[in-house]
Short mmCIF file of C-alpha atoms in Angstrom, two decimals:
data_model
loop_
_atom_site.label_atom_id
_atom_site.label_comp_id
_atom_site.label_asym_id
_atom_site.label_seq_id
_atom_site.Cartn_x
_atom_site.Cartn_y
_atom_site.Cartn_z
CA UNK A 1 -17.86 -15.43 3.82
CA UNK A 2 -15.47 -15.37 2.32
CA UNK A 3 -12.50 -14.79 4.16
CA UNK A 4 -10.79 -11.01 4.40
CA UNK A 5 -8.29 -10.11 4.84
CA UNK A 6 -5.62 -6.32 4.03
CA UNK A 7 -2.84 -6.79 1.83
CA UNK A 8 -0.80 -3.46 2.43
CA UNK A 9 1.13 -2.56 -1.17
CA UNK A 10 3.86 0.28 -0.29
CA UNK A 11 6.22 1.91 -2.25
CA UNK A 12 7.49 4.81 -3.15
CA UNK A 13 5.85 7.58 -5.19
CA UNK A 14 5.24 5.36 -8.96
CA UNK A 15 6.47 2.60 -7.90
CA UNK A 16 3.23 0.73 -9.42
CA UNK A 17 1.26 -0.02 -5.43
CA UNK A 18 -2.49 1.20 -6.42
CA UNK A 19 -1.81 -0.14 -10.86
CA UNK A 20 -1.30 -3.20 -8.99
CA UNK A 21 -3.51 -2.78 -6.55
CA UNK A 22 -6.85 -2.61 -9.01
CA UNK A 23 -5.28 -5.26 -11.43
CA UNK A 24 -5.33 -8.17 -8.46
CA UNK A 25 -8.75 -6.17 -7.18
CA UNK A 26 -10.48 -7.40 -10.50
CA UNK A 27 -8.65 -10.96 -10.66
CA UNK A 28 -10.44 -11.50 -7.13
CA UNK A 29 -13.70 -9.67 -7.95
CA UNK A 30 -13.97 -12.23 -10.78
CA UNK A 31 -13.53 -15.39 -9.09
CA UNK A 32 -16.33 -13.74 -6.13
CA UNK A 33 -14.20 -11.87 -3.11
CA UNK A 34 -15.60 -9.34 -1.61
CA UNK A 35 -12.63 -6.17 -2.45
CA UNK A 36 -11.97 -3.11 -2.32
CA UNK A 37 -9.23 0.02 -2.83
CA UNK A 38 -8.21 1.87 -0.01
CA UNK A 39 -6.28 4.17 -2.47
CA UNK A 40 -3.59 6.30 -0.53
CA UNK A 41 -4.56 9.64 -2.15
CA UNK A 42 -8.43 8.86 -2.07
CA UNK A 43 -8.33 8.49 2.04
CA UNK A 44 -6.05 11.57 1.76
CA UNK A 45 -8.73 13.37 0.43
CA UNK A 46 -12.46 12.05 1.76
CA UNK A 47 -11.30 10.40 5.56
CA UNK A 48 -7.38 12.45 5.97
CA UNK A 49 -8.27 16.06 4.89
CA UNK A 50 -6.63 18.12 6.86
CA UNK A 51 -3.41 16.69 7.89
CA UNK A 52 -0.25 17.67 6.28
CA UNK A 53 3.32 15.30 5.29
CA UNK A 54 5.06 16.32 8.94
CA UNK A 55 6.32 12.50 10.26
CA UNK A 56 3.08 12.25 12.79
CA UNK A 57 0.36 13.25 10.00
CA UNK A 58 2.29 10.31 8.18
CA UNK A 59 1.55 8.95 11.95
CA UNK A 60 -1.93 9.32 12.09
CA UNK A 61 -3.04 8.81 8.22
CA UNK A 62 -1.65 5.03 8.23
CA UNK A 63 -3.14 4.38 11.49
CA UNK A 64 -6.34 5.63 10.52
CA UNK A 65 -6.18 3.59 7.19
CA UNK A 66 -5.12 0.39 9.10
CA UNK A 67 -8.01 1.24 11.32
CA UNK A 68 -10.75 1.03 7.86
CA UNK A 69 -8.71 -2.13 6.60
CA UNK A 70 -8.59 -4.02 9.53
CA UNK A 71 -12.59 -3.68 9.92
CA UNK A 72 -13.13 -4.46 6.52
CA UNK A 73 -11.29 -7.37 6.87
CA UNK A 74 -12.67 -9.15 9.99
CA UNK A 75 -16.14 -8.49 7.76
CA UNK A 76 -15.00 -10.29 4.71
CA UNK A 77 -13.39 -7.94 3.01
CA UNK A 78 -9.92 -8.20 1.03
CA UNK A 79 -9.08 -4.80 1.58
CA UNK A 80 -6.01 -3.50 -0.97
CA UNK A 81 -3.75 -0.66 0.25
CA UNK A 82 -1.58 0.48 -2.03
CA UNK A 83 -0.38 3.43 0.46
CA UNK A 84 3.17 4.53 0.68
CA UNK A 85 3.84 4.16 4.65
CA UNK A 86 6.83 5.88 4.54
CA UNK A 87 8.09 4.62 8.45
CA UNK A 88 8.56 1.14 10.06
CA UNK A 89 6.72 1.53 13.26
CA UNK A 90 4.00 2.74 10.99
CA UNK A 91 4.02 0.57 9.59
CA UNK A 92 4.42 -2.65 11.96
CA UNK A 93 1.68 -0.97 14.36
CA UNK A 94 -0.11 -1.43 11.33
CA UNK A 95 0.57 -5.13 11.48
CA UNK A 96 -0.20 -5.15 15.58
CA UNK A 97 -3.31 -4.23 15.51
CA UNK A 98 -4.11 -7.11 12.83
CA UNK A 99 -2.17 -9.75 14.73
CA UNK A 100 -4.00 -9.31 17.87
CA UNK A 101 -7.17 -9.34 15.94
CA UNK A 102 -6.47 -12.09 14.26
CA UNK A 103 -7.44 -10.52 11.39
CA UNK A 104 -4.53 -11.54 8.31
CA UNK A 105 -2.22 -9.14 6.93
CA UNK A 106 -0.07 -8.95 4.21
CA UNK A 107 2.59 -6.51 3.15
CA UNK A 108 4.41 -6.26 -0.22
CA UNK A 109 6.95 -3.52 -0.62
CA UNK A 110 6.64 -2.87 -4.41
CA UNK A 111 10.81 -2.16 -5.28
CA UNK A 112 10.95 -0.04 -7.41
CA UNK A 113 14.00 2.09 -7.60
CA UNK A 114 13.38 5.74 -6.88
CA UNK A 115 15.05 6.67 -11.15
CA UNK A 116 12.75 4.03 -12.16
CA UNK A 117 9.81 5.75 -10.26
CA UNK A 118 11.32 8.94 -11.23
CA UNK A 119 10.65 8.39 -14.57
CA UNK A 120 6.70 7.50 -14.08
CA UNK A 121 6.60 10.04 -11.90
CA UNK A 122 2.79 9.36 -12.79
CA UNK A 123 1.24 12.59 -11.12
CA UNK A 124 4.65 15.61 -11.56
CA UNK A 125 5.64 15.00 -7.95
CA UNK A 126 9.72 14.62 -9.04
CA UNK A 127 9.37 16.94 -10.96
CA UNK A 128 7.61 19.53 -9.22
CA UNK A 129 10.34 18.96 -6.42
CA UNK A 130 13.21 19.04 -9.13
CA UNK A 131 11.96 22.56 -9.74
CA UNK A 132 11.66 23.91 -6.19
CA UNK A 133 8.37 24.00 -6.25
CA UNK A 134 7.78 21.43 -3.58
CA UNK A 135 9.43 19.15 0.05
CA UNK A 136 9.60 16.71 1.73
CA UNK A 137 8.89 13.43 -1.41
CA UNK A 138 8.79 9.87 -0.07
CA UNK A 139 12.72 8.86 -0.81
CA UNK A 140 13.89 12.17 -2.63
CA UNK A 141 13.68 14.67 0.60
CA UNK A 142 12.07 12.64 2.99
CA UNK A 143 12.39 9.20 4.75
CA UNK A 144 11.21 5.86 3.16
CA UNK A 145 12.32 2.73 5.10
CA UNK A 146 11.92 0.25 2.90
CA UNK A 147 10.48 -3.80 4.93
CA UNK A 148 12.70 -5.89 5.71
CA UNK A 149 10.80 -8.66 5.76
CA UNK A 150 8.21 -7.73 4.10
CA UNK A 151 5.49 -11.66 2.49
CA UNK A 152 6.22 -10.17 -0.95
CA UNK A 153 8.46 -7.54 -2.21
CA UNK A 154 8.10 -7.49 -6.40
CA UNK A 155 10.61 -5.01 -8.49
CA UNK A 156 7.64 -4.01 -10.81
CA UNK A 157 9.97 -2.49 -13.11
CA UNK A 158 11.08 -6.43 -13.80
CA UNK A 159 7.64 -7.54 -14.86
CA UNK A 160 4.27 -6.09 -16.13
CA UNK A 161 1.24 -5.29 -14.03
CA UNK A 162 -0.33 -8.85 -14.75
CA UNK A 163 2.81 -10.58 -13.30
CA UNK A 164 3.21 -8.82 -10.03
CA UNK A 165 -0.72 -9.44 -9.60
CA UNK A 166 -0.46 -12.51 -10.42
CA UNK A 167 2.93 -12.89 -7.72
CA UNK A 168 0.94 -11.22 -5.24
CA UNK A 169 -2.17 -13.55 -5.97
CA UNK A 170 -0.45 -16.40 -5.12
CA UNK A 171 0.65 -15.62 -2.59
CA UNK A 172 -2.27 -14.92 -0.84
CA UNK A 173 -3.83 -18.74 -2.32
CA UNK A 174 -0.61 -20.21 -0.89
CA UNK A 175 -2.22 -18.65 2.41
CA UNK A 176 -5.77 -19.70 2.11
CA UNK A 177 -6.79 -15.89 1.31
CA UNK A 178 -7.64 -16.81 -2.64
#
């Protein structure tokens, strides 16, 4: 059985987390790994519907995703988790759950500057926030606590998606997970 692991990609909205996760997922599947991408938007729709964006609701969402990721990981699946998870204590609680269970956990900071994210604006969130249609946008008018010592920092604005996924794959290989 292949070794499972949780690979959590944290970063601002439109940083490139999901795009990198899907690129890596394809590569890992080609190598014969069992892989699931736990997309934050899908989780909010199906597992965390009803939650808002208060700090408490964001923490609940992250803990639910962390539980699911750890469950998959301990059963031999590479769980790729492109989820903002803006608060350091929430991410640390997820890491702790993995450590307690002896499940590999990799934290990746997709460190794209807010100026680049707002230009990409994949979902139109930055435009809506600028127009006053929404508030509480992570990294703009709601906090984002950058990881102090992630396992990997990806500067997605300075490299291609393929290069970002390759850097992450190299780390997984180095740790015996790919």
